[in-house]
C-alpha cells in the first residue's frame, strides 16, 4: 500500500480470526441471546476494571438511560451535564422526561467544570452526569463533594485512570461504557454499566430485559423494562476484544505520541491546540485525537482541504445546546457556555486507531502543515 496516495481513514477497528472463531462458536451453539457469554463478558470486564459488578447492554445510550433510572432520575428532575459531549448523554436524560441542565467546561481537560456544575444545581437536581470526554478523566472527587448521585458517561474512557490509581468505572457510581465500532473496545454495537452496588446491578439486569427479575419465571415481569440486551454474538466479540485491550490501548497511545511529535511545530508556531497532556496524576484512555484549530482558521475549508489531500477529518464535537432540537426545545442561544462553544467551533478529529502507522501520521501532519501555514 502506498501511504502517499491512499486515504487515511478516521477509524479502523482491530478485528481478527479470534473474533471470527468466537462468533462462529456462538452461531454453532444455537444460543444467540441470554446465553453464557453475557455473564462471562460482564465478569471479565468487571475484573479488568476492578469494579464489583458489570451489566452488559445493547449500547452506551441504553446504559446511560438505565443508569440514570437507577440513580433515581424521573419526570421533572434536572441532571447537570456537559454541553461538550456526544448528544446521547443529554438525550438519555430526556428519555426519563427529566431536563439536562448544561454547565460550561474546563478549557484544558474539556470536561464539565465542577464549579460551573455546582452553580447550576437547583432543588430539582437529582443527579450529575459528568462525561470523561475524549477519554480524559473528569474531576470526580470534586463532583462527589457536591453530594448528589452521580452517573459517569465513560463511553469514551475505557483504559483511563483517576489520579488515585482507580480505573475509570471502578469508583463505585454507575459508569457507562460504549462499544461502538470506533471505541477502544468494540462489539459493533454494545455497552456496559459498572457499579459497586449489587442492587443497582440487579435493577439494570432486570430493566434491560423487559423488567424480568432473575427469579421470575418465563414471561413474568414485575416492573417496566426495555429490550436493552446485548446478544451473545456481541458478547463473544467483546470477550476476545478484552484480551486484546492492552495492545489496542498501547497502539492508541503510541499513535497519540506520534501525533504530538508530528504536530509539535504547528502547536508552537501556529497555535494549534493538541489534546491536554496527562496531569495531576490523571491518565487518559486514548479514544480520539482531537485538535483545536487556531482561531483565525475556517474549519470547513480546512476539512475540505485535508480531504483533497487524502486525509479524513471531522468536526468533533458540536455543542449539544446549540443543536436545533435543543435550541427549539429549551431556547438555548450562543453565548451561554463560552468555553464549550469556542472549543466546539474549532475542534477537528483526526484519523486515529491502534494501528495508525508512522507514515500515515506523517501524512496527516504534512497535510495540516500545508493547510494551516
Ligand atoms: C460521550 C458518549 N456518550 C454516549 C455515547 C453513546 O454510546 P452508543 O453509541 O454506544 O449508544 C457515546 C458514543 O457513541 C459517547 O461518545
mmCIF file of C-alpha atoms and ligand atoms in Angstrom:
data_model
loop_
_atom_site.group_PDB
_atom_site.id
_atom_site.type_symbol
_atom_site.label_atom_id
_atom_site.label_comp_id
_atom_site.label_asym_id
_atom_site.label_seq_id
_atom_site.Cartn_x
_atom_site.Cartn_y
_atom_site.Cartn_z
ATOM 1 C CA UNK A 1 0.000 0.000 0.000
ATOM 2 C CA UNK A 2 1.349 3.381 -0.911
ATOM 3 C CA UNK A 3 0.756 5.579 2.075
ATOM 4 C CA UNK A 4 1.293 8.607 -0.112
ATOM 5 C CA UNK A 5 -1.855 8.159 -2.165
ATOM 6 C CA UNK A 6 -4.367 6.168 -0.142
ATOM 7 C CA UNK A 7 -6.941 7.890 2.010
ATOM 8 C CA UNK A 8 -6.048 7.984 5.707
ATOM 9 C CA UNK A 9 -9.345 6.849 7.286
ATOM 10 C CA UNK A 10 -10.835 8.171 10.531
ATOM 11 C CA UNK A 11 -11.071 4.842 12.344
ATOM 12 C CA UNK A 12 -10.294 1.182 11.817
ATOM 13 C CA UNK A 13 -11.253 -1.475 14.366
ATOM 14 C CA UNK A 14 -8.743 -4.197 15.227
ATOM 15 C CA UNK A 15 -10.527 -7.466 14.472
ATOM 16 C CA UNK A 16 -9.048 -10.814 13.604
ATOM 17 C CA UNK A 17 -9.528 -14.527 13.389
ATOM 18 C CA UNK A 18 -10.134 -14.867 17.107
ATOM 19 C CA UNK A 19 -13.276 -12.713 16.834
ATOM 20 C CA UNK A 20 -14.395 -14.730 13.785
ATOM 21 C CA UNK A 21 -13.923 -18.008 15.641
ATOM 22 C CA UNK A 22 -15.780 -16.686 18.679
ATOM 23 C CA UNK A 23 -18.777 -15.605 16.599
ATOM 24 C CA UNK A 24 -18.885 -18.914 14.714
ATOM 25 C CA UNK A 25 -18.793 -20.773 18.006
ATOM 26 C CA UNK A 26 -21.851 -18.879 19.218
ATOM 27 C CA UNK A 27 -23.652 -19.463 15.934
ATOM 28 C CA UNK A 28 -22.960 -23.177 16.197
ATOM 29 C CA UNK A 29 -24.027 -23.267 19.842
ATOM 30 C CA UNK A 30 -27.512 -22.131 18.851
ATOM 31 C CA UNK A 31 -27.702 -19.846 21.892
ATOM 32 C CA UNK A 32 -27.551 -16.416 20.343
ATOM 33 C CA UNK A 33 -29.061 -14.461 23.210
ATOM 34 C CA UNK A 34 -29.472 -14.736 27.003
ATOM 35 C CA UNK A 35 -26.642 -17.244 26.928
ATOM 36 C CA UNK A 36 -23.436 -17.848 28.879
ATOM 37 C CA UNK A 37 -21.283 -15.264 27.081
ATOM 38 C CA UNK A 38 -23.128 -12.401 28.752
ATOM 39 C CA UNK A 39 -22.117 -13.195 32.357
ATOM 40 C CA UNK A 40 -18.677 -14.251 31.108
ATOM 41 C CA UNK A 41 -18.166 -10.880 29.400
ATOM 42 C CA UNK A 42 -19.570 -8.987 32.397
ATOM 43 C CA UNK A 43 -17.325 -10.784 34.862
ATOM 44 C CA UNK A 44 -14.218 -10.370 32.736
ATOM 45 C CA UNK A 45 -14.958 -6.681 32.194
ATOM 46 C CA UNK A 46 -15.609 -6.014 35.895
ATOM 47 C CA UNK A 47 -12.438 -7.914 36.848
ATOM 48 C CA UNK A 48 -10.377 -5.962 34.336
ATOM 49 C CA UNK A 49 -11.506 -2.653 35.872
ATOM 50 C CA UNK A 50 -11.656 -3.799 39.466
ATOM 51 C CA UNK A 51 -15.375 -2.999 39.582
ATOM 52 C CA UNK A 52 -17.681 -5.073 41.759
ATOM 53 C CA UNK A 53 -20.365 -5.592 39.087
ATOM 54 C CA UNK A 54 -20.992 -5.044 35.402
ATOM 55 C CA UNK A 55 -24.140 -5.278 33.291
ATOM 56 C CA UNK A 56 -23.902 -5.679 29.530
ATOM 57 C CA UNK A 57 -26.347 -3.626 27.464
ATOM 58 C CA UNK A 58 -27.115 -3.059 23.798
ATOM 59 C CA UNK A 59 -25.423 0.366 23.601
ATOM 60 C CA UNK A 60 -23.839 3.111 25.643
ATOM 61 C CA UNK A 61 -27.041 5.098 25.241
ATOM 62 C CA UNK A 62 -29.119 2.250 26.676
ATOM 63 C CA UNK A 63 -26.678 2.007 29.578
ATOM 64 C CA UNK A 64 -26.956 5.733 30.289
ATOM 65 C CA UNK A 65 -30.742 5.502 30.296
ATOM 66 C CA UNK A 66 -30.790 2.604 32.747
ATOM 67 C CA UNK A 67 -28.071 4.108 34.959
ATOM 68 C CA UNK A 68 -29.972 7.393 35.234
ATOM 69 C CA UNK A 69 -33.140 5.497 36.179
ATOM 70 C CA UNK A 70 -31.168 3.592 38.795
ATOM 71 C CA UNK A 71 -29.860 6.920 40.145
ATOM 72 C CA UNK A 72 -33.485 7.939 40.714
ATOM 73 C CA UNK A 73 -33.911 10.377 37.818
ATOM 74 C CA UNK A 74 -37.551 10.818 36.846
ATOM 75 C CA UNK A 75 -40.033 13.242 35.254
ATOM 76 C CA UNK A 76 -39.433 16.909 36.095
ATOM 77 C CA UNK A 77 -35.974 16.314 37.560
ATOM 78 C CA UNK A 78 -32.822 18.068 36.449
ATOM 79 C CA UNK A 79 -29.493 16.452 35.654
ATOM 80 C CA UNK A 80 -26.421 18.657 35.382
ATOM 81 C CA UNK A 81 -24.188 17.629 32.497
ATOM 82 C CA UNK A 82 -21.723 18.795 29.856
ATOM 83 C CA UNK A 83 -22.743 20.533 26.624
ATOM 84 C CA UNK A 84 -19.487 19.289 25.072
ATOM 85 C CA UNK A 85 -20.316 15.635 24.605
ATOM 86 C CA UNK A 86 -21.918 13.256 22.169
ATOM 87 C CA UNK A 87 -25.638 14.025 22.052
ATOM 88 C CA UNK A 88 -26.550 10.695 23.692
ATOM 89 C CA UNK A 89 -25.507 11.857 27.164
ATOM 90 C CA UNK A 90 -28.093 14.655 27.194
ATOM 91 C CA UNK A 91 -30.704 12.665 25.255
ATOM 92 C CA UNK A 92 -30.641 9.887 27.832
ATOM 93 C CA UNK A 93 -31.872 12.404 30.448
ATOM 94 C CA UNK A 94 -34.802 13.286 28.194
ATOM 95 C CA UNK A 95 -35.845 9.631 27.950
ATOM 96 C CA UNK A 96 -36.998 9.969 31.571
ATOM 97 C CA UNK A 97 -38.750 13.318 30.926
ATOM 98 C CA UNK A 98 -36.097 14.993 33.023
ATOM 99 C CA UNK A 99 -34.135 18.055 31.888
ATOM 100 C CA UNK A 100 -30.447 18.135 31.022
ATOM 101 C CA UNK A 101 -29.048 21.305 32.601
ATOM 102 C CA UNK A 102 -25.778 22.248 30.979
ATOM 103 C CA UNK A 103 -22.791 23.903 32.611
ATOM 104 C CA UNK A 104 -19.573 25.070 30.974
ATOM 105 C CA UNK A 105 -16.421 23.004 30.604
ATOM 106 C CA UNK A 106 -12.827 23.286 31.727
ATOM 107 C CA UNK A 107 -10.751 24.760 28.871
ATOM 108 C CA UNK A 108 -7.861 22.337 29.445
ATOM 109 C CA UNK A 109 -9.492 18.949 30.045
ATOM 110 C CA UNK A 110 -12.690 19.850 28.111
ATOM 111 C CA UNK A 111 -14.659 18.090 30.873
ATOM 112 C CA UNK A 112 -17.596 19.533 32.818
ATOM 113 C CA UNK A 113 -16.225 22.231 35.164
ATOM 114 C CA UNK A 114 -17.111 21.279 38.756
ATOM 115 C CA UNK A 115 -17.563 24.926 39.831
ATOM 116 C CA UNK A 116 -19.887 25.621 36.902
ATOM 117 C CA UNK A 117 -21.774 22.411 37.650
ATOM 118 C CA UNK A 118 -22.159 23.410 41.301
ATOM 119 C CA UNK A 119 -23.590 26.765 40.227
ATOM 120 C CA UNK A 120 -26.153 25.000 38.020
ATOM 121 C CA UNK A 121 -27.540 22.818 40.819
ATOM 122 C CA UNK A 122 -31.089 23.644 41.947
ATOM 123 C CA UNK A 123 -33.528 21.946 44.307
ATOM 124 C CA UNK A 124 -34.738 19.932 41.316
ATOM 125 C CA UNK A 125 -31.269 18.478 40.556
ATOM 126 C CA UNK A 126 -31.371 14.727 41.182
ATOM 127 C CA UNK A 127 -28.093 13.666 39.602
ATOM 128 C CA UNK A 128 -24.864 14.790 37.982
ATOM 129 C CA UNK A 129 -23.755 13.299 34.687
ATOM 130 C CA UNK A 130 -20.091 14.128 34.064
ATOM 131 C CA UNK A 131 -18.602 12.827 30.814
ATOM 132 C CA UNK A 132 -14.992 11.659 30.574
ATOM 133 C CA UNK A 133 -14.686 13.359 27.231
ATOM 134 C CA UNK A 134 -12.145 12.031 24.742
ATOM 135 C CA UNK A 135 -11.075 9.568 27.451
ATOM 136 C CA UNK A 136 -9.740 12.191 29.881
ATOM 137 C CA UNK A 137 -10.891 11.617 33.488
ATOM 138 C CA UNK A 138 -13.485 14.078 34.763
ATOM 139 C CA UNK A 139 -12.740 15.525 38.212
ATOM 140 C CA UNK A 140 -14.841 13.010 40.142
ATOM 141 C CA UNK A 141 -13.619 13.948 43.649
ATOM 142 C CA UNK A 142 -14.916 17.495 43.024
ATOM 143 C CA UNK A 143 -18.296 16.194 41.796
ATOM 144 C CA UNK A 144 -18.543 13.782 44.708
ATOM 145 C CA UNK A 145 -18.188 16.725 47.113
ATOM 146 C CA UNK A 146 -21.465 18.129 45.727
ATOM 147 C CA UNK A 147 -23.229 15.245 47.465
ATOM 148 C CA UNK A 148 -25.584 14.242 44.633
ATOM 149 C CA UNK A 149 -25.993 10.870 42.908
ATOM 150 C CA UNK A 150 -23.507 10.533 40.072
ATOM 151 C CA UNK A 151 -23.666 8.687 36.780
ATOM 152 C CA UNK A 152 -20.445 8.662 34.773
ATOM 153 C CA UNK A 153 -20.529 8.753 30.999
ATOM 154 C CA UNK A 154 -17.406 6.687 30.408
ATOM 155 C CA UNK A 155 -18.368 5.754 26.833
ATOM 156 C CA UNK A 156 -15.106 7.237 25.549
ATOM 157 C CA UNK A 157 -12.918 6.399 28.526
ATOM 158 C CA UNK A 158 -12.051 2.724 28.674
ATOM 159 C CA UNK A 159 -8.474 2.474 29.901
ATOM 160 C CA UNK A 160 -8.444 5.851 31.661
ATOM 161 C CA UNK A 161 -7.251 6.042 35.262
ATOM 162 C CA UNK A 162 -8.031 8.503 38.062
ATOM 163 C CA UNK A 163 -5.227 10.224 39.979
ATOM 164 C CA UNK A 164 -5.623 7.820 42.915
ATOM 165 C CA UNK A 165 -4.912 4.875 40.619
ATOM 166 C CA UNK A 166 -8.552 3.762 40.320
ATOM 167 C CA UNK A 167 -9.530 2.856 36.758
ATOM 168 C CA UNK A 168 -12.456 4.814 35.332
ATOM 169 C CA UNK A 169 -15.514 2.723 36.068
ATOM 170 C CA UNK A 170 -14.271 1.423 39.417
ATOM 171 C CA UNK A 171 -15.154 4.374 41.616
ATOM 172 C CA UNK A 172 -18.488 2.876 42.579
ATOM 173 C CA UNK A 173 -21.005 5.111 40.793
ATOM 174 C CA UNK A 174 -22.718 3.629 37.772
ATOM 175 C CA UNK A 175 -20.245 4.212 34.922
ATOM 176 C CA UNK A 176 -21.350 3.603 31.361
ATOM 177 C CA UNK A 177 -19.070 2.357 28.576
ATOM 178 C CA UNK A 178 -19.831 2.165 24.851
ATOM 179 C CA UNK A 179 -18.606 -0.425 22.360
ATOM 180 C CA UNK A 180 -19.479 1.204 19.039
ATOM 181 C CA UNK A 181 -17.041 0.421 16.225
ATOM 182 C CA UNK A 182 -14.725 3.401 16.822
ATOM 183 C CA UNK A 183 -14.302 2.740 20.550
ATOM 184 C CA UNK A 184 -11.231 1.395 22.413
ATOM 185 C CA UNK A 185 -13.025 -1.976 22.549
ATOM 186 C CA UNK A 186 -15.788 -2.769 20.086
ATOM 187 C CA UNK A 187 -18.572 -5.292 19.789
ATOM 188 C CA UNK A 188 -20.040 -3.471 16.757
ATOM 189 C CA UNK A 189 -22.744 -2.016 18.984
ATOM 190 C CA UNK A 190 -22.929 -2.540 22.718
ATOM 191 C CA UNK A 191 -22.251 -1.143 26.151
ATOM 192 C CA UNK A 192 -21.530 -1.949 29.770
ATOM 193 C CA UNK A 193 -22.508 -0.381 33.076
ATOM 194 C CA UNK A 194 -20.210 -0.937 36.060
ATOM 195 C CA UNK A 195 -21.333 -0.354 39.624
ATOM 196 C CA UNK A 196 -20.316 -1.124 43.194
ATOM 197 C CA UNK A 197 -23.939 -1.688 44.192
ATOM 198 C CA UNK A 198 -25.437 -5.181 43.842
ATOM 199 C CA UNK A 199 -28.976 -3.747 43.966
ATOM 200 C CA UNK A 200 -28.178 -1.436 41.041
ATOM 201 C CA UNK A 201 -26.794 -4.396 39.086
ATOM 202 C CA UNK A 202 -29.997 -6.342 39.763
ATOM 203 C CA UNK A 203 -32.147 -3.436 38.601
ATOM 204 C CA UNK A 204 -30.091 -2.924 35.441
ATOM 205 C CA UNK A 205 -30.249 -6.621 34.593
ATOM 206 C CA UNK A 206 -33.997 -6.626 35.032
ATOM 207 C CA UNK A 207 -34.743 -3.397 33.183
ATOM 208 C CA UNK A 208 -32.580 -4.314 30.196
ATOM 209 C CA UNK A 209 -34.699 -7.467 29.893
ATOM 210 C CA UNK A 210 -38.265 -6.122 29.867
ATOM 211 C CA UNK A 211 -38.429 -5.861 33.649
ATOM 212 C CA UNK A 212 -37.957 -9.507 34.360
ATOM 213 C CA UNK A 213 -36.436 -10.375 37.730
ATOM 214 C CA UNK A 214 -33.909 -13.227 37.726
ATOM 215 C CA UNK A 215 -36.112 -15.370 39.981
ATOM 216 C CA UNK A 216 -39.288 -14.799 37.987
ATOM 217 C CA UNK A 217 -40.470 -17.390 35.562
ATOM 218 C CA UNK A 218 -40.576 -17.090 31.797
ATOM 219 C CA UNK A 219 -42.554 -14.045 30.723
ATOM 220 C CA UNK A 220 -43.293 -12.952 34.266
ATOM 221 C CA UNK A 221 -42.413 -9.273 34.729
ATOM 222 C CA UNK A 222 -42.677 -7.204 37.886
ATOM 223 C CA UNK A 223 -41.672 -3.757 36.606
ATOM 224 C CA UNK A 224 -41.331 -1.687 33.455
ATOM 225 C CA UNK A 225 -38.366 -2.683 31.353
ATOM 226 C CA UNK A 226 -36.860 -2.346 27.924
ATOM 227 C CA UNK A 227 -35.104 -4.520 25.429
ATOM 228 C CA UNK A 228 -31.571 -3.259 26.029
ATOM 229 C CA UNK A 229 -29.984 -6.722 25.960
ATOM 230 C CA UNK A 230 -26.620 -7.421 24.366
ATOM 231 C CA UNK A 231 -26.613 -10.606 22.278
ATOM 232 C CA UNK A 232 -24.208 -13.472 22.865
ATOM 233 C CA UNK A 233 -22.688 -12.813 19.453
ATOM 234 C CA UNK A 234 -21.697 -9.340 20.604
ATOM 235 C CA UNK A 235 -20.520 -10.575 23.996
ATOM 236 C CA UNK A 236 -18.333 -13.206 22.329
ATOM 237 C CA UNK A 237 -16.597 -10.476 20.315
ATOM 238 C CA UNK A 238 -16.265 -8.410 23.493
ATOM 239 C CA UNK A 239 -14.533 -11.249 25.321
ATOM 240 C CA UNK A 240 -11.911 -11.535 22.589
ATOM 241 C CA UNK A 241 -11.521 -7.760 22.389
ATOM 242 C CA UNK A 242 -10.939 -7.655 26.125
ATOM 243 C CA UNK A 243 -7.951 -9.946 25.656
ATOM 244 C CA UNK A 244 -6.615 -7.539 23.041
ATOM 245 C CA UNK A 245 -7.380 -4.458 25.106
ATOM 246 C CA UNK A 246 -3.892 -3.757 26.448
ATOM 247 C CA UNK A 247 -2.375 -3.993 22.981
ATOM 248 C CA UNK A 248 -5.119 -1.832 21.463
ATOM 249 C CA UNK A 249 -4.768 0.837 24.165
ATOM 250 C CA UNK A 250 -0.995 0.804 23.721
ATOM 251 C CA UNK A 251 -1.495 1.232 19.958
ATOM 252 C CA UNK A 252 -3.675 4.290 20.510
ATOM 253 C CA UNK A 253 -1.203 5.770 22.995
ATOM 254 C CA UNK A 254 1.613 5.211 20.508
ATOM 255 C CA UNK A 255 -0.386 6.887 17.725
ATOM 256 C CA UNK A 256 -1.054 9.851 20.046
ATOM 257 C CA UNK A 257 2.661 10.184 20.797
ATOM 258 C CA UNK A 258 3.417 10.153 17.057
ATOM 259 C CA UNK A 259 0.881 12.938 16.545
ATOM 260 C CA UNK A 260 2.458 15.026 19.327
ATOM 261 C CA UNK A 261 5.799 14.821 17.563
ATOM 262 C CA UNK A 262 4.364 15.426 14.105
ATOM 263 C CA UNK A 263 2.209 18.391 15.168
ATOM 264 C CA UNK A 264 4.572 19.959 17.707
ATOM 265 C CA UNK A 265 5.700 22.629 15.239
ATOM 266 C CA UNK A 266 2.134 23.687 14.446
ATOM 267 C CA UNK A 267 1.377 23.745 18.156
ATOM 268 C CA UNK A 268 4.308 26.059 18.966
ATOM 269 C CA UNK A 269 4.289 28.263 15.908
ATOM 270 C CA UNK A 270 0.751 28.293 14.613
ATOM 271 C CA UNK A 271 -1.370 27.991 17.772
ATOM 272 C CA UNK A 272 -2.799 24.534 17.007
ATOM 273 C CA UNK A 273 -4.126 23.108 20.311
ATOM 274 C CA UNK A 274 -3.402 19.428 20.932
ATOM 275 C CA UNK A 275 -5.253 17.251 23.494
ATOM 276 C CA UNK A 276 -4.100 18.115 27.020
ATOM 277 C CA UNK A 277 -1.304 16.023 28.433
ATOM 278 C CA UNK A 278 -1.934 13.841 31.460
ATOM 279 C CA UNK A 279 -1.577 15.947 34.598
ATOM 280 C CA UNK A 280 -2.150 15.809 38.379
ATOM 281 C CA UNK A 281 -1.974 12.023 38.228
ATOM 282 C CA UNK A 282 -4.984 11.517 35.902
ATOM 283 C CA UNK A 283 -4.338 9.334 32.870
ATOM 284 C CA UNK A 284 -6.233 9.444 29.601
ATOM 285 C CA UNK A 285 -7.563 6.318 27.921
ATOM 286 C CA UNK A 286 -6.885 7.352 24.335
ATOM 287 C CA UNK A 287 -10.022 7.363 22.185
ATOM 288 C CA UNK A 288 -9.726 10.124 19.580
ATOM 289 C CA UNK A 289 -7.081 12.660 18.648
ATOM 290 C CA UNK A 290 -8.934 15.967 18.521
ATOM 291 C CA UNK A 291 -7.109 19.198 17.788
ATOM 292 C CA UNK A 292 -8.435 22.734 18.087
ATOM 293 C CA UNK A 293 -7.658 24.851 15.063
ATOM 294 C CA UNK A 294 -6.158 28.317 15.511
ATOM 295 C CA UNK A 295 -8.872 30.973 15.957
ATOM 296 C CA UNK A 296 -8.288 32.560 12.532
ATOM 297 C CA UNK A 297 -8.933 29.317 10.614
ATOM 298 C CA UNK A 298 -12.011 28.349 8.592
ATOM 299 C CA UNK A 299 -12.746 24.835 9.880
ATOM 300 C CA UNK A 300 -14.954 23.671 6.998
ATOM 301 C CA UNK A 301 -12.381 24.839 4.465
ATOM 302 C CA UNK A 302 -9.631 23.092 6.454
ATOM 303 C CA UNK A 303 -11.558 19.811 6.479
ATOM 304 C CA UNK A 304 -12.200 20.097 2.735
ATOM 305 C CA UNK A 305 -8.548 20.836 2.041
ATOM 306 C CA UNK A 306 -7.447 17.874 4.169
ATOM 307 C CA UNK A 307 -9.871 15.640 2.285
ATOM 308 C CA UNK A 308 -8.392 16.813 -1.028
ATOM 309 C CA UNK A 309 -5.013 15.741 0.344
ATOM 310 C CA UNK A 310 -6.390 12.282 1.201
ATOM 311 C CA UNK A 311 -6.867 12.826 4.927
ATOM 312 C CA UNK A 312 -10.248 12.271 6.540
ATOM 313 C CA UNK A 313 -11.235 14.506 9.447
ATOM 314 C CA UNK A 314 -14.434 15.592 11.162
ATOM 315 C CA UNK A 315 -15.771 18.466 13.247
ATOM 316 C CA UNK A 316 -15.970 16.861 16.670
ATOM 317 C CA UNK A 317 -17.884 17.597 18.826
ATOM 318 C CA UNK A 318 -20.638 20.154 18.181
ATOM 319 C CA UNK A 319 -22.064 21.753 21.349
ATOM 320 C CA UNK A 320 -25.256 19.947 22.306
ATOM 321 C CA UNK A 321 -27.183 23.001 23.495
ATOM 322 C CA UNK A 322 -26.787 24.630 20.071
ATOM 323 C CA UNK A 323 -28.204 21.671 18.147
ATOM 324 C CA UNK A 324 -31.535 22.619 16.559
ATOM 325 C CA UNK A 325 -33.550 20.216 18.712
ATOM 326 C CA UNK A 326 -32.115 21.628 21.958
ATOM 327 C CA UNK A 327 -32.368 25.227 20.784
ATOM 328 C CA UNK A 328 -36.017 24.804 19.877
ATOM 329 C CA UNK A 329 -36.958 22.839 22.958
ATOM 330 C CA UNK A 330 -35.119 24.923 25.577
ATOM 331 C CA UNK A 331 -34.407 28.217 23.810
ATOM 332 C CA UNK A 332 -30.638 27.825 24.081
ATOM 333 C CA UNK A 333 -28.625 30.529 22.334
ATOM 334 C CA UNK A 334 -24.938 31.089 21.536
ATOM 335 C CA UNK A 335 -23.033 32.724 24.381
ATOM 336 C CA UNK A 336 -24.417 30.605 27.227
ATOM 337 C CA UNK A 337 -21.354 28.356 27.582
ATOM 338 C CA UNK A 338 -18.483 30.289 26.007
ATOM 339 C CA UNK A 339 -15.729 27.757 26.627
ATOM 340 C CA UNK A 340 -17.704 24.824 25.230
ATOM 341 C CA UNK A 341 -18.830 26.876 22.241
ATOM 342 C CA UNK A 342 -15.314 28.077 21.448
ATOM 343 C CA UNK A 343 -13.878 24.570 21.688
ATOM 344 C CA UNK A 344 -16.775 23.033 19.729
ATOM 345 C CA UNK A 345 -16.299 25.607 16.970
ATOM 346 C CA UNK A 346 -12.603 24.820 16.488
ATOM 347 C CA UNK A 347 -12.312 21.094 17.139
ATOM 348 C CA UNK A 348 -11.367 18.607 14.465
ATOM 349 C CA UNK A 349 -10.910 14.859 14.959
ATOM 350 C CA UNK A 350 -8.008 13.421 13.003
ATOM 351 C CA UNK A 351 -7.606 9.793 11.847
ATOM 352 C CA UNK A 352 -6.984 7.717 14.951
ATOM 353 C CA UNK A 353 -6.894 3.985 15.599
ATOM 354 C CA UNK A 354 -4.496 1.498 17.212
ATOM 355 C CA UNK A 355 -2.728 0.507 14.017
ATOM 356 C CA UNK A 356 -2.250 4.016 12.679
ATOM 357 C CA UNK A 357 1.311 3.948 11.361
ATOM 358 C CA UNK A 358 4.103 6.492 11.411
ATOM 359 C CA UNK A 359 3.865 7.168 7.641
ATOM 360 C CA UNK A 360 0.120 7.839 7.984
ATOM 361 C CA UNK A 361 0.661 10.220 10.900
ATOM 362 C CA UNK A 362 3.401 11.932 8.899
ATOM 363 C CA UNK A 363 0.965 12.376 6.007
ATOM 364 C CA UNK A 364 -1.673 13.891 8.274
ATOM 365 C CA UNK A 365 0.993 16.189 9.735
ATOM 366 C CA UNK A 366 2.224 17.262 6.302
ATOM 367 C CA UNK A 367 -1.325 17.863 5.103
ATOM 368 C CA UNK A 368 -2.099 20.012 8.155
ATOM 369 C CA UNK A 369 1.174 21.917 7.662
ATOM 370 C CA UNK A 370 0.191 22.698 4.082
ATOM 371 C CA UNK A 371 -3.314 23.762 5.005
ATOM 372 C CA UNK A 372 -2.552 25.797 8.128
ATOM 373 C CA UNK A 373 0.698 27.566 7.227
HETATM 374 C C1 LIG B 1 -19.603 10.518 25.288
HETATM 375 C C2 LIG B 1 -20.530 9.496 24.701
HETATM 376 N N1 LIG B 1 -21.684 9.226 25.324
HETATM 377 C C3 LIG B 1 -22.533 8.316 24.850
HETATM 378 C C4 LIG B 1 -22.283 7.606 23.706
HETATM 379 C C5 LIG B 1 -23.303 6.651 23.202
HETATM 380 O O1 LIG B 1 -22.847 5.379 23.031
HETATM 381 P P1 LIG B 1 -23.554 4.404 21.965
HETATM 382 O O2 LIG B 1 -23.253 4.928 20.620
HETATM 383 O O3 LIG B 1 -22.937 3.077 22.247
HETATM 384 O O4 LIG B 1 -25.027 4.410 22.266
HETATM 385 C C6 LIG B 1 -21.075 7.848 23.013
HETATM 386 C C7 LIG B 1 -20.647 7.134 21.808
HETATM 387 O O5 LIG B 1 -21.078 6.900 20.818
HETATM 388 C C8 LIG B 1 -20.197 8.835 23.512
HETATM 389 O O6 LIG B 1 -19.056 9.112 22.852
#
